[in-house]
Amino acid sequence: MSSKVRKIGILTSGGDSPGMNASIRAVVRKALNENIKVVGIYEGYKGLVEGNFVKLDTKAVTNKINVSGSFLYSSRCKEFETPEGMQKALDNCADQGIDAVVAIGGDGTFSGAEDLAKHGILAIGLPGTIDNDIIVSDYTIGFDTAINTTVNNLNCLRSTCETHSRLSVVETMGRHCGMLTLHAAIASGAAILAVPEIPFSPDDIISKVKEIRATGKRGMLCVVCEGCRLEDGTKLSEHLAYRFKTETNIETTFEKFSHVVRGGQPTVRENVTASQMGVKAVELLMNGASSMVVVERNGNIQPVEIHFALATQRMYKGTLTDEEKATFTQDQLDEMAYLCQRRHDTMDYLYQVSRDICHQHLTDLK
Ligand code: F6P
């Protein structure tokens, strides 16, 4: 297959996630095999604005696949969002001969890629975030490793909780998305969980934990997503830990699993999906595609327009305006609504599973 693309610039932007290196490696190896050059852009869009590049050959991506983080580093760059910043980025692309960019990150990263595409650079986004909060994709690079790291840490807590008959309130990452929390709580056998997408009541959580303790259970995990907040803005995790300590006689510890869960050796699932997505990005560019994000849907690796992906994010959050809606066909709007509903259903289903297997609801057969 012959391609008009001569040189791909690749970057990682926003919060890092395990598997990003596997995607970079896949893009580099696939591109080189197709006679396309690749240049690494350090620190995301900042490196594009400042002209911080590194030539990537086959050797440059050797021994990177099992390492977390991004060896191209990452940042969040405000200057790139200004007309001056964009002009510098375009000038640097021209200097380097970069005619296409692969950008790995979350929705902010995709907006940047879309802006580049509007200025004539072919641009493809890959979903890289531990949060799994991209609605058009069933999976984001980093999610599997982050759940496993979270569960490993929860398992460590579980044993000491059991020994000392303690409750551990654990705040988990995920920003406003409870996917990581739901999976980790189920997989670690947590007694209680709370996610932002599903209504919670601190009073109910406290009485449920008391009920569970009354059944004789010693160690308990209460897993709360960082995005859960009370009306006054207080974090639910901190509120619960304080109330358990002051209002109950259950010995309580408070743990925060934050940036540590962005590390960890990428799992098999991670590196396979990250590699598939990297290869797909190059194939798309070779076909002249642009302004697309590579997603996983029902096990298939496929492209979706960035415009559509970002609008679906906004529909999910309830912030899609009528003006924006008017830029889509009814079929597209129906598909967005379907994807949002599918995400809600997945969350509800996982939450129900966690409740169905909760200690409190178990009645031993006589
Ligand atoms: O989006 C990934 C994520 O790790 C979130 O789970 C978390 O809220 C956020 O990034 C933390 O961002 P930062 O690295 O800027 O502290």
mmCIF file of C-alpha atoms and ligand atoms in Angstrom:
data_model
loop_
_atom_site.group_PDB
_atom_site.id
_atom_site.type_symbol
_atom_site.label_atom_id
_atom_site.label_comp_id
_atom_site.label_asym_id
_atom_site.label_seq_id
_atom_site.Cartn_x
_atom_site.Cartn_y
_atom_site.Cartn_z
ATOM 1 C CA MET A 1 0.000 0.000 0.000
ATOM 2 C CA SER A 2 1.546 3.331 -0.948
ATOM 3 C CA SER A 3 0.994 6.304 1.317
ATOM 4 C CA LYS A 4 1.298 10.038 0.961
ATOM 5 C CA VAL A 5 2.333 10.316 4.604
ATOM 6 C CA ARG A 6 6.088 10.829 4.893
ATOM 7 C CA LYS A 7 6.695 11.564 8.556
ATOM 8 C CA ILE A 8 4.561 10.931 11.626
ATOM 9 C CA GLY A 9 5.039 12.904 14.832
ATOM 10 C CA ILE A 10 3.935 11.022 17.935
ATOM 11 C CA LEU A 11 3.131 12.434 21.374
ATOM 12 C CA THR A 12 1.548 11.552 24.709
ATOM 13 C CA SER A 13 -0.474 14.219 26.477
ATOM 14 C CA GLY A 14 -2.299 14.612 29.806
ATOM 15 C CA GLY A 15 -2.033 12.029 32.585
ATOM 16 C CA ASP A 16 0.220 9.118 31.676
ATOM 17 C CA SER A 17 -1.079 5.544 31.597
ATOM 18 C CA PRO A 18 0.561 2.125 31.374
ATOM 19 C CA GLY A 19 0.592 0.862 27.788
ATOM 20 C CA MET A 20 1.395 4.214 26.202
ATOM 21 C CA ASN A 21 4.904 2.961 25.414
ATOM 22 C CA ALA A 22 3.465 -0.108 23.674
ATOM 23 C CA SER A 23 1.381 2.174 21.447
ATOM 24 C CA ILE A 24 4.363 4.384 20.625
ATOM 25 C CA ARG A 25 6.401 1.293 19.787
ATOM 26 C CA ALA A 26 3.625 -0.086 17.563
ATOM 27 C CA VAL A 27 3.296 3.202 15.668
ATOM 28 C CA VAL A 28 7.068 3.389 15.152
ATOM 29 C CA ARG A 29 7.508 -0.219 14.043
ATOM 30 C CA LYS A 30 4.469 -0.266 11.751
ATOM 31 C CA ALA A 31 5.361 3.091 10.194
ATOM 32 C CA LEU A 32 8.993 2.135 9.568
ATOM 33 C CA ASN A 33 7.832 -1.102 7.960
ATOM 34 C CA GLU A 34 5.766 1.047 5.603
ATOM 35 C CA ASN A 35 8.692 3.384 4.853
ATOM 36 C CA ILE A 36 7.233 6.223 6.899
ATOM 37 C CA LYS A 37 9.578 8.120 9.221
ATOM 38 C CA VAL A 38 8.631 8.787 12.847
ATOM 39 C CA VAL A 39 9.659 11.574 15.157
ATOM 40 C CA GLY A 40 8.890 11.614 18.885
ATOM 41 C CA ILE A 41 7.517 14.841 20.349
ATOM 42 C CA TYR A 42 8.574 15.327 23.979
ATOM 43 C CA GLU A 43 6.056 16.383 26.646
ATOM 44 C CA GLY A 44 2.976 16.334 24.438
ATOM 45 C CA TYR A 45 1.784 19.494 22.707
ATOM 46 C CA LYS A 46 4.365 21.493 24.691
ATOM 47 C CA GLY A 47 7.132 19.798 22.705
ATOM 48 C CA LEU A 48 5.291 20.527 19.472
ATOM 49 C CA VAL A 49 5.101 24.236 20.360
ATOM 50 C CA GLU A 50 8.705 24.395 21.619
ATOM 51 C CA GLY A 51 10.202 22.166 18.916
ATOM 52 C CA ASN A 52 11.420 19.420 21.252
ATOM 53 C CA PHE A 53 11.770 16.366 19.010
ATOM 54 C CA VAL A 54 13.628 13.071 18.871
ATOM 55 C CA LYS A 55 14.114 10.807 15.868
ATOM 56 C CA LEU A 56 12.530 7.402 16.512
ATOM 57 C CA ASP A 57 14.046 4.377 14.819
ATOM 58 C CA THR A 58 13.508 0.691 15.526
ATOM 59 C CA LYS A 59 16.127 0.709 18.265
ATOM 60 C CA ALA A 60 14.633 3.732 20.005
ATOM 61 C CA VAL A 61 11.591 1.664 20.998
ATOM 62 C CA THR A 62 13.484 -1.451 22.070
ATOM 63 C CA ASN A 63 12.856 -2.557 25.676
ATOM 64 C CA LYS A 64 10.131 -0.002 26.222
ATOM 65 C CA ILE A 65 7.061 -2.242 25.992
ATOM 66 C CA ASN A 66 7.054 -3.428 29.597
ATOM 67 C CA VAL A 67 7.737 -0.045 31.131
ATOM 68 C CA SER A 68 4.958 2.166 32.535
ATOM 69 C CA GLY A 69 4.650 5.878 31.907
ATOM 70 C CA SER A 70 5.618 7.455 28.611
ATOM 71 C CA PHE A 71 9.244 7.616 27.510
ATOM 72 C CA LEU A 72 8.224 10.659 25.443
ATOM 73 C CA TYR A 73 7.006 12.288 28.678
ATOM 74 C CA SER A 74 3.740 14.163 28.988
ATOM 75 C CA SER A 75 2.270 17.503 30.035
ATOM 76 C CA ARG A 76 -0.804 19.678 29.769
ATOM 77 C CA CYS A 77 -0.026 22.689 27.543
ATOM 78 C CA LYS A 78 -2.152 25.861 27.606
ATOM 79 C CA GLU A 79 -0.026 27.675 25.003
ATOM 80 C CA PHE A 80 -0.989 25.145 22.332
ATOM 81 C CA GLU A 81 -4.616 26.266 22.769
ATOM 82 C CA THR A 82 -3.738 29.845 21.676
ATOM 83 C CA PRO A 83 -3.454 30.939 17.997
ATOM 84 C CA GLU A 84 0.228 31.840 18.603
ATOM 85 C CA GLY A 85 0.939 28.430 20.132
ATOM 86 C CA MET A 86 -0.765 26.668 17.227
ATOM 87 C CA GLN A 87 1.270 28.718 14.733
ATOM 88 C CA LYS A 88 4.515 27.719 16.463
ATOM 89 C CA ALA A 89 3.398 24.071 16.374
ATOM 90 C CA LEU A 90 2.598 24.315 12.650
ATOM 91 C CA ASP A 91 5.934 26.004 11.913
ATOM 92 C CA ASN A 92 7.746 23.251 13.792
ATOM 93 C CA CYS A 93 5.817 20.583 11.876
ATOM 94 C CA ALA A 94 6.851 22.280 8.608
ATOM 95 C CA ASP A 95 10.511 22.462 9.751
ATOM 96 C CA GLN A 96 10.540 18.803 10.688
ATOM 97 C CA GLY A 97 8.551 17.647 7.651
ATOM 98 C CA ILE A 98 5.850 16.221 9.931
ATOM 99 C CA ASP A 99 2.671 15.725 7.916
ATOM 100 C CA ALA A 100 0.780 13.557 10.412
ATOM 101 C CA VAL A 101 0.470 13.322 14.192
ATOM 102 C CA VAL A 102 -0.601 10.484 16.484
ATOM 103 C CA ALA A 103 -1.674 11.851 19.876
ATOM 104 C CA ILE A 104 -2.224 9.491 22.817
ATOM 105 C CA GLY A 105 -4.310 10.709 25.759
ATOM 106 C CA GLY A 106 -7.835 11.623 26.836
ATOM 107 C CA ASP A 107 -10.492 13.959 25.473
ATOM 108 C CA GLY A 108 -8.295 17.085 25.880
ATOM 109 C CA THR A 109 -5.672 15.372 23.744
ATOM 110 C CA PHE A 110 -8.252 14.625 21.060
ATOM 111 C CA SER A 111 -9.316 18.296 20.941
ATOM 112 C CA GLY A 112 -5.674 19.187 20.251
ATOM 113 C CA ALA A 113 -5.503 16.584 17.481
ATOM 114 C CA GLU A 114 -8.709 17.929 15.950
ATOM 115 C CA ASP A 115 -7.255 21.463 15.964
ATOM 116 C CA LEU A 116 -4.130 20.223 14.182
ATOM 117 C CA ALA A 117 -6.298 18.441 11.605
ATOM 118 C CA LYS A 118 -8.173 21.688 10.964
ATOM 119 C CA HIS A 119 -4.797 23.244 10.077
ATOM 120 C CA GLY A 120 -3.932 20.539 7.548
ATOM 121 C CA ILE A 121 -1.904 18.068 9.635
ATOM 122 C CA LEU A 122 -3.361 14.568 9.483
ATOM 123 C CA ALA A 123 -4.154 13.683 13.092
ATOM 124 C CA ILE A 124 -5.250 10.487 14.830
ATOM 125 C CA GLY A 125 -5.969 10.111 18.563
ATOM 126 C CA LEU A 126 -5.484 6.996 20.675
ATOM 127 C CA PRO A 127 -7.414 6.734 23.971
ATOM 128 C CA GLY A 128 -4.818 6.626 26.751
ATOM 129 C CA THR A 129 -6.106 7.111 30.304
ATOM 130 C CA ILE A 130 -6.486 4.881 33.347
ATOM 131 C CA ASP A 131 -10.003 6.282 33.841
ATOM 132 C CA ASN A 132 -11.759 4.435 30.961
ATOM 133 C CA ASP A 133 -13.953 7.503 30.593
ATOM 134 C CA ILE A 134 -14.104 7.799 26.798
ATOM 135 C CA ILE A 135 -17.715 6.954 26.041
ATOM 136 C CA VAL A 136 -17.196 5.979 22.377
ATOM 137 C CA SER A 137 -14.647 3.340 23.413
ATOM 138 C CA ASP A 138 -15.206 0.271 25.576
ATOM 139 C CA TYR A 139 -11.570 0.445 26.617
ATOM 140 C CA THR A 140 -8.793 2.976 27.151
ATOM 141 C CA ILE A 141 -5.076 2.204 27.254
ATOM 142 C CA GLY A 142 -3.993 1.935 30.899
ATOM 143 C CA PHE A 143 -7.275 0.797 32.411
ATOM 144 C CA ASP A 144 -6.496 -2.901 32.871
ATOM 145 C CA THR A 145 -3.118 -2.267 34.497
ATOM 146 C CA ALA A 146 -4.591 0.404 36.774
ATOM 147 C CA ILE A 147 -7.391 -1.892 37.968
ATOM 148 C CA ASN A 148 -4.879 -4.652 38.639
ATOM 149 C CA THR A 149 -2.584 -2.302 40.546
ATOM 150 C CA THR A 150 -5.552 -0.994 42.546
ATOM 151 C CA VAL A 151 -6.719 -4.535 43.318
ATOM 152 C CA ASN A 152 -3.226 -5.652 44.356
ATOM 153 C CA ASN A 153 -3.112 -2.763 46.821
ATOM 154 C CA LEU A 154 -6.637 -3.496 48.071
ATOM 155 C CA ASN A 155 -5.659 -7.135 48.618
ATOM 156 C CA CYS A 156 -2.719 -5.976 50.730
ATOM 157 C CA LEU A 157 -5.090 -3.911 52.852
ATOM 158 C CA ARG A 158 -7.624 -6.716 53.130
ATOM 159 C CA SER A 159 -5.274 -9.012 55.031
ATOM 160 C CA THR A 160 -4.268 -6.445 57.623
ATOM 161 C CA CYS A 161 -7.900 -5.281 57.987
ATOM 162 C CA GLU A 162 -8.893 -8.851 58.744
ATOM 163 C CA THR A 163 -6.119 -9.342 61.295
ATOM 164 C CA HIS A 164 -6.941 -6.146 63.166
ATOM 165 C CA SER A 165 -10.697 -6.133 62.607
ATOM 166 C CA ARG A 166 -10.521 -2.797 60.845
ATOM 167 C CA LEU A 167 -12.347 -0.944 58.129
ATOM 168 C CA SER A 168 -10.289 0.758 55.418
ATOM 169 C CA VAL A 169 -11.884 3.600 53.505
ATOM 170 C CA VAL A 170 -10.006 3.778 50.215
ATOM 171 C CA GLU A 171 -10.196 6.680 47.769
ATOM 172 C CA THR A 172 -9.533 5.503 44.230
ATOM 173 C CA MET A 173 -8.567 7.420 41.076
ATOM 174 C CA GLY A 174 -10.802 7.841 38.043
ATOM 175 C CA ARG A 175 -11.706 11.508 38.250
ATOM 176 C CA HIS A 176 -15.494 11.684 37.612
ATOM 177 C CA CYS A 177 -15.685 8.186 36.197
ATOM 178 C CA GLY A 178 -16.429 5.201 38.448
ATOM 179 C CA MET A 179 -15.318 2.433 36.041
ATOM 180 C CA LEU A 180 -11.984 1.842 37.780
ATOM 181 C CA THR A 181 -13.629 1.878 41.221
ATOM 182 C CA LEU A 182 -16.417 -0.512 40.231
ATOM 183 C CA HIS A 183 -14.064 -3.066 38.720
ATOM 184 C CA ALA A 184 -11.534 -2.837 41.534
ATOM 185 C CA ALA A 185 -14.183 -3.054 44.258
ATOM 186 C CA ILE A 186 -15.797 -6.137 42.742
ATOM 187 C CA ALA A 187 -12.470 -7.847 42.066
ATOM 188 C CA SER A 188 -11.186 -7.229 45.591
ATOM 189 C CA GLY A 189 -14.405 -8.225 47.348
ATOM 190 C CA ALA A 190 -15.008 -4.791 48.871
ATOM 191 C CA ALA A 191 -17.887 -4.541 51.352
ATOM 192 C CA ILE A 192 -19.075 -1.157 50.057
ATOM 193 C CA LEU A 193 -18.364 1.065 47.086
ATOM 194 C CA ALA A 194 -19.418 4.487 45.854
ATOM 195 C CA VAL A 195 -19.075 6.026 42.396
ATOM 196 C CA PRO A 196 -20.114 9.481 41.143
ATOM 197 C CA GLU A 197 -22.536 8.128 38.541
ATOM 198 C CA ILE A 198 -24.764 6.321 41.054
ATOM 199 C CA PRO A 199 -26.532 8.225 43.853
ATOM 200 C CA PHE A 200 -25.062 7.558 47.299
ATOM 201 C CA SER A 201 -26.030 8.430 50.850
ATOM 202 C CA PRO A 202 -23.301 8.705 53.493
ATOM 203 C CA ASP A 203 -25.837 7.760 56.190
ATOM 204 C CA ASP A 204 -26.810 4.599 54.286
ATOM 205 C CA ILE A 205 -23.176 3.643 53.781
ATOM 206 C CA ILE A 206 -22.470 4.034 57.491
ATOM 207 C CA SER A 207 -25.468 1.981 58.552
ATOM 208 C CA LYS A 208 -24.654 -0.709 55.976
ATOM 209 C CA VAL A 209 -21.119 -1.044 57.276
ATOM 210 C CA LYS A 210 -22.482 -1.310 60.817
ATOM 211 C CA GLU A 211 -24.906 -4.041 59.686
ATOM 212 C CA ILE A 212 -22.098 -5.948 58.015
ATOM 213 C CA ARG A 213 -19.967 -5.670 61.152
ATOM 214 C CA ALA A 214 -22.926 -6.977 63.154
ATOM 215 C CA THR A 215 -22.800 -10.207 61.111
ATOM 216 C CA GLY A 216 -19.341 -10.806 62.581
ATOM 217 C CA LYS A 217 -17.251 -9.609 59.655
ATOM 218 C CA ARG A 218 -13.860 -8.331 60.825
ATOM 219 C CA GLY A 219 -11.988 -6.761 57.909
ATOM 220 C CA MET A 220 -13.866 -4.497 55.506
ATOM 221 C CA LEU A 221 -12.990 -2.382 52.502
ATOM 222 C CA CYS A 222 -15.056 0.667 51.558
ATOM 223 C CA VAL A 223 -13.914 1.812 48.105
ATOM 224 C CA VAL A 224 -14.865 5.350 47.042
ATOM 225 C CA CYS A 225 -14.087 7.053 43.734
ATOM 226 C CA GLU A 226 -12.280 10.394 44.110
ATOM 227 C CA GLY A 227 -15.053 12.085 42.099
ATOM 228 C CA CYS A 228 -17.737 11.411 44.746
ATOM 229 C CA ARG A 229 -18.468 14.671 46.530
ATOM 230 C CA LEU A 230 -21.139 15.944 48.904
ATOM 231 C CA GLU A 231 -23.215 18.982 47.963
ATOM 232 C CA ASP A 232 -20.812 21.316 49.777
ATOM 233 C CA GLY A 233 -17.887 19.914 47.777
ATOM 234 C CA THR A 234 -16.420 17.734 50.551
ATOM 235 C CA LYS A 235 -14.943 14.499 49.294
ATOM 236 C CA LEU A 236 -17.143 11.551 50.243
ATOM 237 C CA SER A 237 -14.067 9.424 51.025
ATOM 238 C CA GLU A 238 -12.767 11.926 53.599
ATOM 239 C CA HIS A 239 -16.245 12.536 55.016
ATOM 240 C CA LEU A 240 -16.837 8.808 55.524
ATOM 241 C CA ALA A 241 -13.431 8.174 57.072
ATOM 242 C CA TYR A 242 -14.036 11.006 59.562
ATOM 243 C CA ARG A 243 -17.525 9.822 60.462
ATOM 244 C CA PHE A 244 -16.508 6.184 60.855
ATOM 245 C CA LYS A 245 -13.758 7.295 63.205
ATOM 246 C CA THR A 246 -15.924 9.634 65.238
ATOM 247 C CA GLU A 247 -19.391 8.070 65.114
ATOM 248 C CA THR A 248 -18.754 4.324 65.235
ATOM 249 C CA ASN A 249 -16.605 1.998 67.255
ATOM 250 C CA ILE A 250 -15.194 0.467 64.087
ATOM 251 C CA GLU A 251 -11.469 1.078 63.905
ATOM 252 C CA THR A 252 -10.942 2.869 60.601
ATOM 253 C CA THR A 253 -7.988 3.743 58.377
ATOM 254 C CA PHE A 254 -8.058 6.083 55.385
ATOM 255 C CA GLU A 255 -5.989 5.365 52.287
ATOM 256 C CA LYS A 256 -5.659 7.248 49.042
ATOM 257 C CA PHE A 257 -4.553 5.258 45.995
ATOM 258 C CA SER A 258 -3.569 8.083 43.715
ATOM 259 C CA HIS A 259 -0.651 8.350 41.288
ATOM 260 C CA VAL A 260 0.763 5.007 42.395
ATOM 261 C CA VAL A 261 -1.927 3.278 40.316
ATOM 262 C CA ARG A 262 -0.645 4.998 37.162
ATOM 263 C CA GLY A 263 2.467 2.808 37.408
ATOM 264 C CA GLY A 264 2.723 -0.955 37.409
ATOM 265 C CA GLN A 265 3.959 -3.216 34.644
ATOM 266 C CA PRO A 266 1.477 -3.127 31.765
ATOM 267 C CA THR A 267 -0.680 -6.261 31.616
ATOM 268 C CA VAL A 268 -1.022 -8.516 28.575
ATOM 269 C CA ARG A 269 -4.459 -7.030 27.806
ATOM 270 C CA GLU A 270 -2.867 -3.581 27.941
ATOM 271 C CA ASN A 271 0.018 -4.158 25.631
ATOM 272 C CA VAL A 272 -1.994 -6.156 23.094
ATOM 273 C CA THR A 273 -4.727 -3.514 22.821
ATOM 274 C CA ALA A 274 -2.220 -0.642 22.862
ATOM 275 C CA SER A 275 -0.278 -2.337 20.034
ATOM 276 C CA GLN A 276 -3.420 -2.988 17.987
ATOM 277 C CA MET A 277 -4.447 0.646 18.349
ATOM 278 C CA GLY A 278 -0.978 1.876 17.354
ATOM 279 C CA VAL A 279 -0.990 -0.217 14.182
ATOM 280 C CA LYS A 280 -4.520 0.931 13.365
ATOM 281 C CA ALA A 281 -3.476 4.590 13.686
ATOM 282 C CA VAL A 282 -0.768 4.134 11.053
ATOM 283 C CA GLU A 283 -3.126 2.249 8.728
ATOM 284 C CA LEU A 284 -5.641 5.064 8.991
ATOM 285 C CA LEU A 285 -3.025 7.700 8.193
ATOM 286 C CA MET A 286 -1.830 5.671 5.213
ATOM 287 C CA ASN A 287 -5.405 5.755 3.923
ATOM 288 C CA GLY A 288 -5.466 9.520 4.270
ATOM 289 C CA ALA A 289 -7.793 9.473 7.302
ATOM 290 C CA SER A 290 -7.616 12.326 9.786
ATOM 291 C CA SER A 291 -9.431 13.736 12.813
ATOM 292 C CA MET A 292 -10.233 10.224 14.001
ATOM 293 C CA VAL A 293 -9.809 8.446 17.303
ATOM 294 C CA VAL A 294 -9.128 4.714 17.417
ATOM 295 C CA VAL A 295 -11.521 2.916 19.761
ATOM 296 C CA GLU A 296 -12.403 -0.580 20.896
ATOM 297 C CA ARG A 297 -16.053 -1.460 20.427
ATOM 298 C CA ASN A 298 -17.348 -4.992 21.052
ATOM 299 C CA GLY A 299 -13.793 -6.282 20.714
ATOM 300 C CA ASN A 300 -13.147 -4.540 17.385
ATOM 301 C CA ILE A 301 -10.474 -1.891 16.920
ATOM 302 C CA GLN A 302 -12.063 0.791 14.764
ATOM 303 C CA PRO A 303 -12.009 4.535 14.014
ATOM 304 C CA VAL A 304 -14.532 7.149 15.150
ATOM 305 C CA GLU A 305 -14.509 10.830 14.179
ATOM 306 C CA ILE A 306 -13.047 13.022 16.936
ATOM 307 C CA HIS A 307 -15.904 15.504 16.495
ATOM 308 C CA PHE A 308 -18.370 12.688 17.196
ATOM 309 C CA ALA A 309 -16.308 11.332 20.114
ATOM 310 C CA LEU A 310 -16.101 14.720 21.849
ATOM 311 C CA ALA A 311 -19.781 15.472 21.304
ATOM 312 C CA THR A 312 -20.658 12.073 22.808
ATOM 313 C CA GLN A 313 -18.579 12.976 25.864
ATOM 314 C CA ARG A 314 -20.617 16.150 26.202
ATOM 315 C CA MET A 315 -23.922 14.347 25.661
ATOM 316 C CA TYR A 316 -22.974 11.952 28.465
ATOM 317 C CA LYS A 317 -22.200 14.867 30.767
ATOM 318 C CA GLY A 318 -25.408 16.641 29.675
ATOM 319 C CA THR A 319 -23.543 19.625 28.227
ATOM 320 C CA LEU A 320 -24.123 19.104 24.491
ATOM 321 C CA THR A 321 -25.761 22.287 23.209
ATOM 322 C CA ASP A 322 -28.569 22.479 20.631
ATOM 323 C CA GLU A 323 -26.180 24.361 18.366
ATOM 324 C CA GLU A 324 -23.741 21.434 18.455
ATOM 325 C CA LYS A 325 -26.531 18.921 18.010
ATOM 326 C CA ALA A 326 -27.471 20.678 14.786
ATOM 327 C CA THR A 327 -24.073 19.718 13.308
ATOM 328 C CA PHE A 328 -25.002 16.009 13.444
ATOM 329 C CA THR A 329 -27.502 13.892 11.560
ATOM 330 C CA GLN A 330 -30.354 12.249 13.476
ATOM 331 C CA ASP A 331 -28.656 8.862 12.970
ATOM 332 C CA GLN A 332 -25.491 10.192 14.573
ATOM 333 C CA LEU A 333 -27.415 11.665 17.500
ATOM 334 C CA ASP A 334 -29.212 8.340 17.953
ATOM 335 C CA GLU A 335 -25.892 6.518 18.005
ATOM 336 C CA MET A 336 -24.509 8.950 20.587
ATOM 337 C CA ALA A 337 -27.586 8.456 22.761
ATOM 338 C CA TYR A 338 -27.213 4.693 22.396
ATOM 339 C CA LEU A 339 -23.545 4.836 23.476
ATOM 340 C CA CYS A 340 -24.411 6.988 26.502
ATOM 341 C CA GLN A 341 -27.209 4.634 27.515
ATOM 342 C CA ARG A 342 -24.895 1.653 27.038
ATOM 343 C CA ARG A 343 -22.367 3.221 29.411
ATOM 344 C CA HIS A 344 -25.089 3.912 32.002
ATOM 345 C CA ASP A 345 -26.298 0.311 31.671
ATOM 346 C CA THR A 346 -22.768 -1.037 32.148
ATOM 347 C CA MET A 347 -22.300 1.039 35.292
ATOM 348 C CA ASP A 348 -25.709 0.029 36.687
ATOM 349 C CA TYR A 349 -25.056 -3.621 35.926
ATOM 350 C CA LEU A 350 -21.645 -3.646 37.621
ATOM 351 C CA TYR A 351 -23.074 -1.802 40.618
ATOM 352 C CA GLN A 352 -25.882 -4.336 40.892
ATOM 353 C CA VAL A 353 -23.388 -7.214 40.726
ATOM 354 C CA SER A 354 -21.424 -5.661 43.572
ATOM 355 C CA ARG A 355 -24.607 -5.402 45.651
ATOM 356 C CA ASP A 356 -25.721 -8.931 44.790
ATOM 357 C CA ILE A 357 -22.555 -10.366 46.273
ATOM 358 C CA CYS A 358 -22.323 -8.010 49.222
ATOM 359 C CA HIS A 359 -21.799 -9.722 52.590
ATOM 360 C CA GLN A 360 -24.749 -7.928 54.120
ATOM 361 C CA HIS A 361 -27.196 -9.583 51.738
ATOM 362 C CA LEU A 362 -25.953 -13.121 52.269
ATOM 363 C CA THR A 363 -28.143 -15.385 54.364
ATOM 364 C CA ASP A 364 -26.573 -18.693 55.233
ATOM 365 C CA LEU A 365 -28.763 -21.670 54.395
ATOM 366 C CA LYS A 366 -29.673 -23.725 57.452
HETATM 367 O O1 F6P B 1 -7.069 11.115 34.169
HETATM 368 C C1 F6P B 1 -6.153 10.284 34.786
HETATM 369 C C2 F6P B 1 -5.937 10.701 36.217
HETATM 370 O O2 F6P B 1 -5.001 9.826 36.811
HETATM 371 C C3 F6P B 1 -7.214 10.769 37.071
HETATM 372 O O3 F6P B 1 -7.628 9.502 37.528
HETATM 373 C C4 F6P B 1 -6.794 11.726 38.145
HETATM 374 O O4 F6P B 1 -7.890 12.400 38.708
HETATM 375 C C5 F6P B 1 -5.918 12.699 37.398
HETATM 376 O O5 F6P B 1 -5.426 12.016 36.255
HETATM 377 C C6 F6P B 1 -4.752 13.244 38.174
HETATM 378 O O6 F6P B 1 -4.092 14.164 37.365
HETATM 379 P P1 F6P B 1 -2.635 14.755 37.654
HETATM 380 O O7 F6P B 1 -1.632 13.761 37.159
HETATM 381 O O8 F6P B 1 -2.580 16.010 36.898
HETATM 382 O O9 F6P B 1 -2.527 14.923 39.146
#
